[in-house]
Amino acid sequence: MRALLLTVLTAITLPVSAQTADLSQSPRDWIVATVKTELPVVTRDNLYLRYLSRRVNEHGDLVRDTIEAKEGAVARLVSKEGRPLTKEENEAECARLNATLEDPSSFLKHHKRDRSNVAMTADLIKLMPDAMVWTYVPGQPQLAGRSPQQVVLDFHPNPAFHPSGMAQAALGALEGRIWIDAQSHHMMRMEGHIFRDANLGWGLIAKIYAGGKLELDQRDFGNGLWTYSRLTMDITVREVLVHTVKVKSLFEARNVTQLPNALSWQDAIKLLLSAPMKP
């Protein structure tokens, strides 16, 4: 699903002209520069973070203390449905983390799958300048409450682009809008919607139905530390011809800090056990 990190046109905006941004260059040039800036954010190379992650989906409203260690992310549940964990829930979470230390097989399996998703997402981002047609939005409407000057572009699938895989094929069903920080070239917000059905593997593997919406926000958490702050998805997917899934979820990250040193996943778990962040 990380290949679908695009969104609908629902942001509250102000019609402020981008006077300081260079709009004489091709819109594609802005995307080429933004892709170069965003790839390290996606791959997290030599960047180790700790933050509170909130996820709301069919499993409930859960907040986790998350550490991105050298080998992958580990997390401890600290809040459920807007309340602190009960004594029993907290003991169960500690037991789960201690069990992972003793038997890392589940962590290693999760890490392998996550790294595969990251690599796929990075490959898709590299294709964005050519997979989409980019145009300046008239009037350059700025995001409300966001002070950096933004370049605002609309995008839709490039008919001359020929996808070479299922994930790339999904891009052909997406269109939307992106806000770029004119100074840092970081993406501030991306919105899009699935305007037509996307058949993956001729519909035999999966089908993403038209009408889905996605929104992705990113911000500077201080000292130039840009990362995702909010992602919402509302899409319907049919898997392997028979199983239709309604994916409606919210992800938020807050209290994001950069760790001074890289931690092994074992040391990260020990830190989570000894000093969890407050929700």
PDB file of C-alpha atoms in Angstrom:
ATOM      1  CA  MET A   1       0.000   0.000   0.000  1.00  0.00           C
ATOM      2  CA  ARG A   2       2.971   2.335   0.362  1.00  0.00           C
ATOM      3  CA  ALA A   3       2.938   2.636  -3.425  1.00  0.00           C
ATOM      4  CA  LEU A   4      -0.416   4.425  -3.045  1.00  0.00           C
ATOM      5  CA  LEU A   5       0.721   7.273  -0.800  1.00  0.00           C
ATOM      6  CA  LEU A   6      -1.264   9.855  -2.777  1.00  0.00           C
ATOM      7  CA  THR A   7      -4.412  11.820  -1.727  1.00  0.00           C
ATOM      8  CA  VAL A   8      -7.749  13.663  -2.454  1.00  0.00           C
ATOM      9  CA  LEU A   9      -8.207  17.409  -2.855  1.00  0.00           C
ATOM     10  CA  THR A  10      -9.535  18.104   0.633  1.00  0.00           C
ATOM     11  CA  ALA A  11      -6.873  20.305   2.264  1.00  0.00           C
ATOM     12  CA  ILE A  12      -8.011  23.695   3.538  1.00  0.00           C
ATOM     13  CA  THR A  13      -6.030  26.195   1.438  1.00  0.00           C
ATOM     14  CA  LEU A  14      -5.540  29.941   1.105  1.00  0.00           C
ATOM     15  CA  PRO A  15      -5.249  31.579  -2.348  1.00  0.00           C
ATOM     16  CA  VAL A  16      -1.786  33.085  -1.848  1.00  0.00           C
ATOM     17  CA  SER A  17       0.450  33.533  -4.870  1.00  0.00           C
ATOM     18  CA  ALA A  18       3.866  31.850  -4.770  1.00  0.00           C
ATOM     19  CA  GLN A  19       5.800  35.060  -5.408  1.00  0.00           C
ATOM     20  CA  THR A  20       9.194  33.772  -4.264  1.00  0.00           C
ATOM     21  CA  ALA A  21       9.062  30.446  -6.110  1.00  0.00           C
ATOM     22  CA  ASP A  22      10.566  30.142  -9.580  1.00  0.00           C
ATOM     23  CA  LEU A  23       7.647  29.147 -11.758  1.00  0.00           C
ATOM     24  CA  SER A  24       9.555  29.806 -14.969  1.00  0.00           C
ATOM     25  CA  GLN A  25      11.076  26.343 -14.867  1.00  0.00           C
ATOM     26  CA  SER A  26       9.260  23.208 -15.899  1.00  0.00           C
ATOM     27  CA  PRO A  27       6.931  21.708 -13.234  1.00  0.00           C
ATOM     28  CA  ARG A  28       8.754  18.441 -13.821  1.00  0.00           C
ATOM     29  CA  ASP A  29      12.010  20.081 -12.648  1.00  0.00           C
ATOM     30  CA  TRP A  30      10.406  20.704  -9.240  1.00  0.00           C
ATOM     31  CA  ILE A  31       9.447  17.030  -8.997  1.00  0.00           C
ATOM     32  CA  VAL A  32      12.923  15.845 -10.004  1.00  0.00           C
ATOM     33  CA  ALA A  33      14.423  17.962  -7.211  1.00  0.00           C
ATOM     34  CA  THR A  34      11.765  16.809  -4.728  1.00  0.00           C
ATOM     35  CA  VAL A  35      12.349  13.134  -5.534  1.00  0.00           C
ATOM     36  CA  LYS A  36      16.054  13.587  -4.810  1.00  0.00           C
ATOM     37  CA  THR A  37      15.221  15.239  -1.477  1.00  0.00           C
ATOM     38  CA  GLU A  38      12.556  12.721  -0.452  1.00  0.00           C
ATOM     39  CA  LEU A  39      14.376   9.463  -1.143  1.00  0.00           C
ATOM     40  CA  PRO A  40      16.445   9.651   2.094  1.00  0.00           C
ATOM     41  CA  VAL A  41      13.191  10.256   4.014  1.00  0.00           C
ATOM     42  CA  VAL A  42      11.747   7.043   2.573  1.00  0.00           C
ATOM     43  CA  THR A  43      14.826   4.826   2.852  1.00  0.00           C
ATOM     44  CA  ARG A  44      15.870   6.185   6.295  1.00  0.00           C
ATOM     45  CA  ASP A  45      19.535   5.563   5.438  1.00  0.00           C
ATOM     46  CA  ASN A  46      21.667   6.468   8.471  1.00  0.00           C
ATOM     47  CA  LEU A  47      18.652   8.106  10.104  1.00  0.00           C
ATOM     48  CA  TYR A  48      17.370   6.664  13.377  1.00  0.00           C
ATOM     49  CA  LEU A  49      14.208   8.059  14.913  1.00  0.00           C
ATOM     50  CA  ARG A  50      12.002   7.692  17.955  1.00  0.00           C
ATOM     51  CA  TYR A  51       8.387   8.856  17.982  1.00  0.00           C
ATOM     52  CA  LEU A  52       4.850   8.154  19.118  1.00  0.00           C
ATOM     53  CA  SER A  53       2.879   6.521  16.317  1.00  0.00           C
ATOM     54  CA  ARG A  54      -0.894   6.494  16.372  1.00  0.00           C
ATOM     55  CA  ARG A  55      -2.776   4.115  14.102  1.00  0.00           C
ATOM     56  CA  VAL A  56      -6.554   3.968  13.801  1.00  0.00           C
ATOM     57  CA  ASN A  57      -8.046   1.111  11.792  1.00  0.00           C
ATOM     58  CA  GLU A  58     -10.217  -1.975  12.173  1.00  0.00           C
ATOM     59  CA  HIS A  59      -8.020  -3.054  15.103  1.00  0.00           C
ATOM     60  CA  GLY A  60      -8.825   0.068  17.104  1.00  0.00           C
ATOM     61  CA  ASP A  61      -7.086   3.294  18.125  1.00  0.00           C
ATOM     62  CA  LEU A  62      -3.557   2.373  19.222  1.00  0.00           C
ATOM     63  CA  VAL A  63      -0.531   4.500  20.158  1.00  0.00           C
ATOM     64  CA  ARG A  64       2.953   2.978  20.188  1.00  0.00           C
ATOM     65  CA  ASP A  65       6.352   4.183  21.304  1.00  0.00           C
ATOM     66  CA  THR A  66       8.377   3.436  18.161  1.00  0.00           C
ATOM     67  CA  ILE A  67      12.141   3.254  17.652  1.00  0.00           C
ATOM     68  CA  GLU A  68      13.712   2.865  14.227  1.00  0.00           C
ATOM     69  CA  ALA A  69      16.813   0.800  14.965  1.00  0.00           C
ATOM     70  CA  LYS A  70      19.587  -0.312  12.636  1.00  0.00           C
ATOM     71  CA  GLU A  71      17.797  -3.487  11.572  1.00  0.00           C
ATOM     72  CA  GLY A  72      14.260  -2.092  11.565  1.00  0.00           C
ATOM     73  CA  ALA A  73      11.542  -0.553  13.710  1.00  0.00           C
ATOM     74  CA  VAL A  74      10.395  -1.935  17.060  1.00  0.00           C
ATOM     75  CA  ALA A  75       7.488  -0.587  19.097  1.00  0.00           C
ATOM     76  CA  ARG A  76       5.764  -0.804  22.455  1.00  0.00           C
ATOM     77  CA  LEU A  77       2.022  -0.260  22.849  1.00  0.00           C
ATOM     78  CA  VAL A  78       1.447   2.605  25.324  1.00  0.00           C
ATOM     79  CA  SER A  79      -2.173   3.647  24.765  1.00  0.00           C
ATOM     80  CA  LYS A  80      -5.394   2.006  23.590  1.00  0.00           C
ATOM     81  CA  GLU A  81      -8.652   3.725  22.613  1.00  0.00           C
ATOM     82  CA  GLY A  82      -7.404   6.996  24.057  1.00  0.00           C
ATOM     83  CA  ARG A  83      -6.546   5.607  27.499  1.00  0.00           C
ATOM     84  CA  PRO A  84      -3.394   4.245  29.178  1.00  0.00           C
ATOM     85  CA  LEU A  85      -2.952   0.501  29.191  1.00  0.00           C
ATOM     86  CA  THR A  86      -4.358  -1.476  32.078  1.00  0.00           C
ATOM     87  CA  LYS A  87      -1.924  -3.351  34.292  1.00  0.00           C
ATOM     88  CA  GLU A  88      -2.764  -6.606  32.510  1.00  0.00           C
ATOM     89  CA  GLU A  89      -2.364  -5.067  29.044  1.00  0.00           C
ATOM     90  CA  ASN A  90       0.975  -3.525  29.975  1.00  0.00           C
ATOM     91  CA  GLU A  91       2.263  -6.824  31.374  1.00  0.00           C
ATOM     92  CA  ALA A  92       1.197  -8.602  28.184  1.00  0.00           C
ATOM     93  CA  GLU A  93       3.039  -6.029  26.052  1.00  0.00           C
ATOM     94  CA  CYS A  94       6.220  -6.388  28.106  1.00  0.00           C
ATOM     95  CA  ALA A  95       5.972 -10.167  27.836  1.00  0.00           C
ATOM     96  CA  ARG A  96       5.651  -9.858  24.043  1.00  0.00           C
ATOM     97  CA  LEU A  97       8.786  -7.724  23.789  1.00  0.00           C
ATOM     98  CA  ASN A  98      10.778 -10.037  26.072  1.00  0.00           C
ATOM     99  CA  ALA A  99       9.650 -13.000  23.979  1.00  0.00           C
ATOM    100  CA  THR A 100      10.918 -11.227  20.856  1.00  0.00           C
ATOM    101  CA  LEU A 101      14.340 -10.862  22.488  1.00  0.00           C
ATOM    102  CA  GLU A 102      14.400 -14.595  23.141  1.00  0.00           C
ATOM    103  CA  ASP A 103      13.059 -15.585  19.725  1.00  0.00           C
ATOM    104  CA  PRO A 104      13.687 -12.923  17.051  1.00  0.00           C
ATOM    105  CA  SER A 105      12.144 -14.895  14.161  1.00  0.00           C
ATOM    106  CA  SER A 106       8.965 -12.812  14.027  1.00  0.00           C
ATOM    107  CA  PHE A 107      10.924  -9.552  14.113  1.00  0.00           C
ATOM    108  CA  LEU A 108      13.276 -10.688  11.358  1.00  0.00           C
ATOM    109  CA  LYS A 109      10.349 -11.778   9.179  1.00  0.00           C
ATOM    110  CA  HIS A 110       8.626  -8.434   9.681  1.00  0.00           C
ATOM    111  CA  HIS A 111      11.862  -6.549   8.963  1.00  0.00           C
ATOM    112  CA  LYS A 112      12.420  -8.429   5.696  1.00  0.00           C
ATOM    113  CA  ARG A 113       8.894  -7.605   4.512  1.00  0.00           C
ATOM    114  CA  ASP A 114       9.237  -3.967   5.577  1.00  0.00           C
ATOM    115  CA  ARG A 115      12.552  -3.498   3.754  1.00  0.00           C
ATOM    116  CA  SER A 116      10.995  -4.985   0.629  1.00  0.00           C
ATOM    117  CA  ASN A 117       8.151  -2.461   0.841  1.00  0.00           C
ATOM    118  CA  VAL A 118      10.601   0.397   1.368  1.00  0.00           C
ATOM    119  CA  ALA A 119      12.613  -0.629  -1.696  1.00  0.00           C
ATOM    120  CA  MET A 120       9.457  -0.845  -3.807  1.00  0.00           C
ATOM    121  CA  THR A 121       8.289   2.574  -2.615  1.00  0.00           C
ATOM    122  CA  ALA A 122      11.676   4.146  -3.380  1.00  0.00           C
ATOM    123  CA  ASP A 123      11.600   2.678  -6.895  1.00  0.00           C
ATOM    124  CA  LEU A 124       8.114   4.095  -7.485  1.00  0.00           C
ATOM    125  CA  ILE A 125       9.110   7.547  -6.232  1.00  0.00           C
ATOM    126  CA  LYS A 126      12.009   7.588  -8.698  1.00  0.00           C
ATOM    127  CA  LEU A 127       9.490   7.032 -11.500  1.00  0.00           C
ATOM    128  CA  MET A 128       7.158   9.880 -10.515  1.00  0.00           C
ATOM    129  CA  PRO A 129       8.706  12.567 -12.790  1.00  0.00           C
ATOM    130  CA  ASP A 130       7.964  10.433 -15.844  1.00  0.00           C
ATOM    131  CA  ALA A 131       4.984   8.358 -14.702  1.00  0.00           C
ATOM    132  CA  MET A 132       2.881  11.499 -14.240  1.00  0.00           C
ATOM    133  CA  VAL A 133       2.168  14.699 -16.151  1.00  0.00           C
ATOM    134  CA  TRP A 134       2.779  17.716 -13.879  1.00  0.00           C
ATOM    135  CA  THR A 135       1.198  21.164 -14.179  1.00  0.00           C
ATOM    136  CA  TYR A 136       1.240  24.334 -12.064  1.00  0.00           C
ATOM    137  CA  VAL A 137      -2.010  24.971 -10.194  1.00  0.00           C
ATOM    138  CA  PRO A 138      -3.478  28.360 -11.152  1.00  0.00           C
ATOM    139  CA  GLY A 139      -3.207  30.869  -8.303  1.00  0.00           C
ATOM    140  CA  GLN A 140      -0.852  28.559  -6.370  1.00  0.00           C
ATOM    141  CA  PRO A 141      -3.224  27.994  -3.381  1.00  0.00           C
ATOM    142  CA  GLN A 142      -1.150  27.712  -0.203  1.00  0.00           C
ATOM    143  CA  LEU A 143      -1.808  25.376   2.719  1.00  0.00           C
ATOM    144  CA  ALA A 144      -3.534  27.122   5.613  1.00  0.00           C
ATOM    145  CA  GLY A 145      -1.319  27.505   8.667  1.00  0.00           C
ATOM    146  CA  ARG A 146       1.844  26.389   6.850  1.00  0.00           C
ATOM    147  CA  SER A 147       4.299  29.275   6.619  1.00  0.00           C
ATOM    148  CA  PRO A 148       6.949  28.053   4.128  1.00  0.00           C
ATOM    149  CA  GLN A 149       6.216  29.209   0.588  1.00  0.00           C
ATOM    150  CA  GLN A 150       4.899  26.318  -1.472  1.00  0.00           C
ATOM    151  CA  VAL A 151       4.919  25.312  -5.111  1.00  0.00           C
ATOM    152  CA  VAL A 152       1.612  23.608  -5.917  1.00  0.00           C
ATOM    153  CA  LEU A 153       1.339  21.074  -8.739  1.00  0.00           C
ATOM    154  CA  ASP A 154      -1.427  18.871 -10.091  1.00  0.00           C
ATOM    155  CA  PHE A 155      -0.631  15.471 -11.558  1.00  0.00           C
ATOM    156  CA  HIS A 156      -2.316  12.795 -13.652  1.00  0.00           C
ATOM    157  CA  PRO A 157      -1.015   9.626 -15.338  1.00  0.00           C
ATOM    158  CA  ASN A 158       1.296  10.096 -18.300  1.00  0.00           C
ATOM    159  CA  PRO A 159      -0.182   8.151 -21.245  1.00  0.00           C
ATOM    160  CA  ALA A 160       3.322   7.734 -22.665  1.00  0.00           C
ATOM    161  CA  PHE A 161       4.523   5.905 -19.537  1.00  0.00           C
ATOM    162  CA  HIS A 162       4.519   2.128 -19.808  1.00  0.00           C
ATOM    163  CA  PRO A 163       4.557   0.347 -16.417  1.00  0.00           C
ATOM    164  CA  SER A 164       6.687  -2.756 -16.052  1.00  0.00           C
ATOM    165  CA  GLY A 165       5.039  -4.269 -12.965  1.00  0.00           C
ATOM    166  CA  MET A 166       1.873  -4.427 -10.901  1.00  0.00           C
ATOM    167  CA  ALA A 167       2.879  -1.693  -8.482  1.00  0.00           C
ATOM    168  CA  GLN A 168       3.754   0.642 -11.337  1.00  0.00           C
ATOM    169  CA  ALA A 169       0.437  -0.167 -13.017  1.00  0.00           C
ATOM    170  CA  ALA A 170      -1.412   1.195  -9.963  1.00  0.00           C
ATOM    171  CA  LEU A 171       0.025   4.646 -10.689  1.00  0.00           C
ATOM    172  CA  GLY A 172      -2.100   4.760 -13.826  1.00  0.00           C
ATOM    173  CA  ALA A 173      -5.256   5.038 -11.713  1.00  0.00           C
ATOM    174  CA  LEU A 174      -4.112   7.966  -9.557  1.00  0.00           C
ATOM    175  CA  GLU A 175      -4.315  11.723  -9.915  1.00  0.00           C
ATOM    176  CA  GLY A 176      -4.046  14.538  -7.434  1.00  0.00           C
ATOM    177  CA  ARG A 177      -2.111  17.506  -6.094  1.00  0.00           C
ATOM    178  CA  ILE A 178       1.187  18.088  -4.281  1.00  0.00           C
ATOM    179  CA  TRP A 179       2.537  20.984  -2.190  1.00  0.00           C
ATOM    180  CA  ILE A 180       6.332  21.425  -2.178  1.00  0.00           C
ATOM    181  CA  ASP A 181       8.374  23.613   0.177  1.00  0.00           C
ATOM    182  CA  ALA A 182       9.927  26.045  -2.299  1.00  0.00           C
ATOM    183  CA  GLN A 183      13.141  26.381  -0.285  1.00  0.00           C
ATOM    184  CA  SER A 184      13.932  22.836   0.873  1.00  0.00           C
ATOM    185  CA  HIS A 185      12.161  20.974  -1.964  1.00  0.00           C
ATOM    186  CA  HIS A 186      10.525  18.708   0.609  1.00  0.00           C
ATOM    187  CA  MET A 187       6.990  17.534   0.019  1.00  0.00           C
ATOM    188  CA  MET A 188       4.606  19.118   2.526  1.00  0.00           C
ATOM    189  CA  ARG A 189       1.373  17.472   1.430  1.00  0.00           C
ATOM    190  CA  MET A 190       0.163  15.133  -1.253  1.00  0.00           C
ATOM    191  CA  GLU A 191      -3.456  14.432  -2.099  1.00  0.00           C
ATOM    192  CA  GLY A 192      -4.944  12.120  -4.643  1.00  0.00           C
ATOM    193  CA  HIS A 193      -7.781   9.851  -5.537  1.00  0.00           C
ATOM    194  CA  ILE A 194      -8.233   6.675  -7.481  1.00  0.00           C
ATOM    195  CA  PHE A 195     -10.249   7.860 -10.468  1.00  0.00           C
ATOM    196  CA  ARG A 196     -10.615   4.488 -12.173  1.00  0.00           C
ATOM    197  CA  ASP A 197     -10.316   0.814 -11.261  1.00  0.00           C
ATOM    198  CA  ALA A 198      -6.754  -0.534 -11.152  1.00  0.00           C
ATOM    199  CA  ASN A 199      -6.407  -4.201 -12.060  1.00  0.00           C
ATOM    200  CA  LEU A 200      -3.202  -5.781 -10.767  1.00  0.00           C
ATOM    201  CA  GLY A 201      -2.206  -8.907 -12.636  1.00  0.00           C
ATOM    202  CA  TRP A 202      -5.217  -8.446 -14.980  1.00  0.00           C
ATOM    203  CA  GLY A 203      -7.402  -8.452 -11.893  1.00  0.00           C
ATOM    204  CA  LEU A 204      -6.309 -11.945 -10.887  1.00  0.00           C
ATOM    205  CA  ILE A 205      -4.024 -10.736  -8.093  1.00  0.00           C
ATOM    206  CA  ALA A 206      -5.969  -7.706  -6.882  1.00  0.00           C
ATOM    207  CA  LYS A 207      -8.269  -4.927  -7.944  1.00  0.00           C
ATOM    208  CA  ILE A 208      -8.298  -1.422  -6.480  1.00  0.00           C
ATOM    209  CA  TYR A 209     -11.689   0.181  -6.995  1.00  0.00           C
ATOM    210  CA  ALA A 210     -12.272   3.723  -8.228  1.00  0.00           C
ATOM    211  CA  GLY A 211     -13.293   6.287  -5.639  1.00  0.00           C
ATOM    212  CA  GLY A 212     -10.525   5.620  -3.130  1.00  0.00           C
ATOM    213  CA  LYS A 213      -8.895   8.568  -1.388  1.00  0.00           C
ATOM    214  CA  LEU A 214      -5.467   9.056   0.166  1.00  0.00           C
ATOM    215  CA  GLU A 215      -3.788  11.964   1.947  1.00  0.00           C
ATOM    216  CA  LEU A 216      -0.185  12.294   3.099  1.00  0.00           C
ATOM    217  CA  ASP A 217       1.282  15.112   5.206  1.00  0.00           C
ATOM    218  CA  GLN A 218       4.912  15.712   6.052  1.00  0.00           C
ATOM    219  CA  ARG A 219       6.599  18.382   8.166  1.00  0.00           C
ATOM    220  CA  ASP A 220       9.848  19.544   9.662  1.00  0.00           C
ATOM    221  CA  PHE A 221      10.054  18.316  13.270  1.00  0.00           C
ATOM    222  CA  GLY A 222      12.997  20.611  13.950  1.00  0.00           C
ATOM    223  CA  ASN A 223      16.572  21.092  12.745  1.00  0.00           C
ATOM    224  CA  GLY A 224      15.625  20.062   9.228  1.00  0.00           C
ATOM    225  CA  LEU A 225      14.250  16.678  10.313  1.00  0.00           C
ATOM    226  CA  TRP A 226      11.515  16.058   7.740  1.00  0.00           C
ATOM    227  CA  THR A 227       9.332  12.981   7.982  1.00  0.00           C
ATOM    228  CA  TYR A 228       5.744  11.813   7.583  1.00  0.00           C
ATOM    229  CA  SER A 229       3.322  13.212  10.134  1.00  0.00           C
ATOM    230  CA  ARG A 230      -0.064  11.949   8.911  1.00  0.00           C
ATOM    231  CA  LEU A 231      -1.439   9.436   6.417  1.00  0.00           C
ATOM    232  CA  THR A 232      -5.090   8.637   5.781  1.00  0.00           C
ATOM    233  CA  MET A 233      -6.424   5.992   3.415  1.00  0.00           C
ATOM    234  CA  ASP A 234      -9.952   5.106   2.370  1.00  0.00           C
ATOM    235  CA  ILE A 235      -9.810   2.521  -0.412  1.00  0.00           C
ATOM    236  CA  THR A 236     -11.474  -0.734  -1.389  1.00  0.00           C
ATOM    237  CA  VAL A 237      -9.377  -3.644  -2.629  1.00  0.00           C
ATOM    238  CA  ARG A 238     -10.393  -7.066  -3.890  1.00  0.00           C
ATOM    239  CA  GLU A 239      -7.718  -9.697  -3.310  1.00  0.00           C
ATOM    240  CA  VAL A 240      -7.358 -12.869  -5.384  1.00  0.00           C
ATOM    241  CA  LEU A 241     -10.775 -12.508  -7.039  1.00  0.00           C
ATOM    242  CA  VAL A 242     -12.911 -13.235  -3.996  1.00  0.00           C
ATOM    243  CA  HIS A 243     -11.871 -11.323  -0.870  1.00  0.00           C
ATOM    244  CA  THR A 244     -12.863  -7.625  -0.849  1.00  0.00           C
ATOM    245  CA  VAL A 245     -11.284  -5.460   1.836  1.00  0.00           C
ATOM    246  CA  LYS A 246     -12.271  -1.949   2.861  1.00  0.00           C
ATOM    247  CA  VAL A 247      -9.076  -0.198   3.953  1.00  0.00           C
ATOM    248  CA  LYS A 248      -9.864   2.835   6.083  1.00  0.00           C
ATOM    249  CA  SER A 249      -7.015   3.920   8.303  1.00  0.00           C
ATOM    250  CA  LEU A 250      -5.265   6.858   9.908  1.00  0.00           C
ATOM    251  CA  PHE A 251      -1.587   7.064  10.838  1.00  0.00           C
ATOM    252  CA  GLU A 252      -0.052   9.937  12.805  1.00  0.00           C
ATOM    253  CA  ALA A 253       3.476  10.517  14.111  1.00  0.00           C
ATOM    254  CA  ARG A 254       4.299  12.990  16.877  1.00  0.00           C
ATOM    255  CA  ASN A 255       7.149  13.788  19.259  1.00  0.00           C
ATOM    256  CA  VAL A 256       9.587  12.784  16.531  1.00  0.00           C
ATOM    257  CA  THR A 257      13.237  12.993  17.592  1.00  0.00           C
ATOM    258  CA  GLN A 258      16.460  11.832  16.006  1.00  0.00           C
ATOM    259  CA  LEU A 259      18.493   9.390  18.071  1.00  0.00           C
ATOM    260  CA  PRO A 260      22.108  10.479  18.681  1.00  0.00           C
ATOM    261  CA  ASN A 261      23.380   6.988  17.926  1.00  0.00           C
ATOM    262  CA  ALA A 262      22.185   3.946  16.062  1.00  0.00           C
ATOM    263  CA  LEU A 263      20.703   1.238  18.279  1.00  0.00           C
ATOM    264  CA  SER A 264      20.534  -2.463  17.586  1.00  0.00           C
ATOM    265  CA  TRP A 265      16.988  -3.798  17.617  1.00  0.00           C
ATOM    266  CA  GLN A 266      17.779  -5.630  20.872  1.00  0.00           C
ATOM    267  CA  ASP A 267      18.962  -2.422  22.566  1.00  0.00           C
ATOM    268  CA  ALA A 268      15.935  -0.589  21.194  1.00  0.00           C
ATOM    269  CA  ILE A 269      13.601  -3.118  22.804  1.00  0.00           C
ATOM    270  CA  LYS A 270      15.473  -2.856  26.100  1.00  0.00           C
ATOM    271  CA  LEU A 271      15.058   0.938  25.972  1.00  0.00           C
ATOM    272  CA  LEU A 272      11.329   0.553  25.284  1.00  0.00           C
ATOM    273  CA  LEU A 273      11.020  -1.769  28.257  1.00  0.00           C
ATOM    274  CA  SER A 274      12.949   0.441  30.656  1.00  0.00           C
ATOM    275  CA  ALA A 275      11.827   3.953  29.658  1.00  0.00           C
ATOM    276  CA  PRO A 276       8.702   4.101  27.448  1.00  0.00           C
ATOM    277  CA  MET A 277       7.504   7.471  26.136  1.00  0.00           C
ATOM    278  CA  LYS A 278       4.324   8.881  27.634  1.00  0.00           C
ATOM    279  CA  PRO A 279       1.365   8.940  25.218  1.00  0.00           C
TER     280      PRO A 279
END
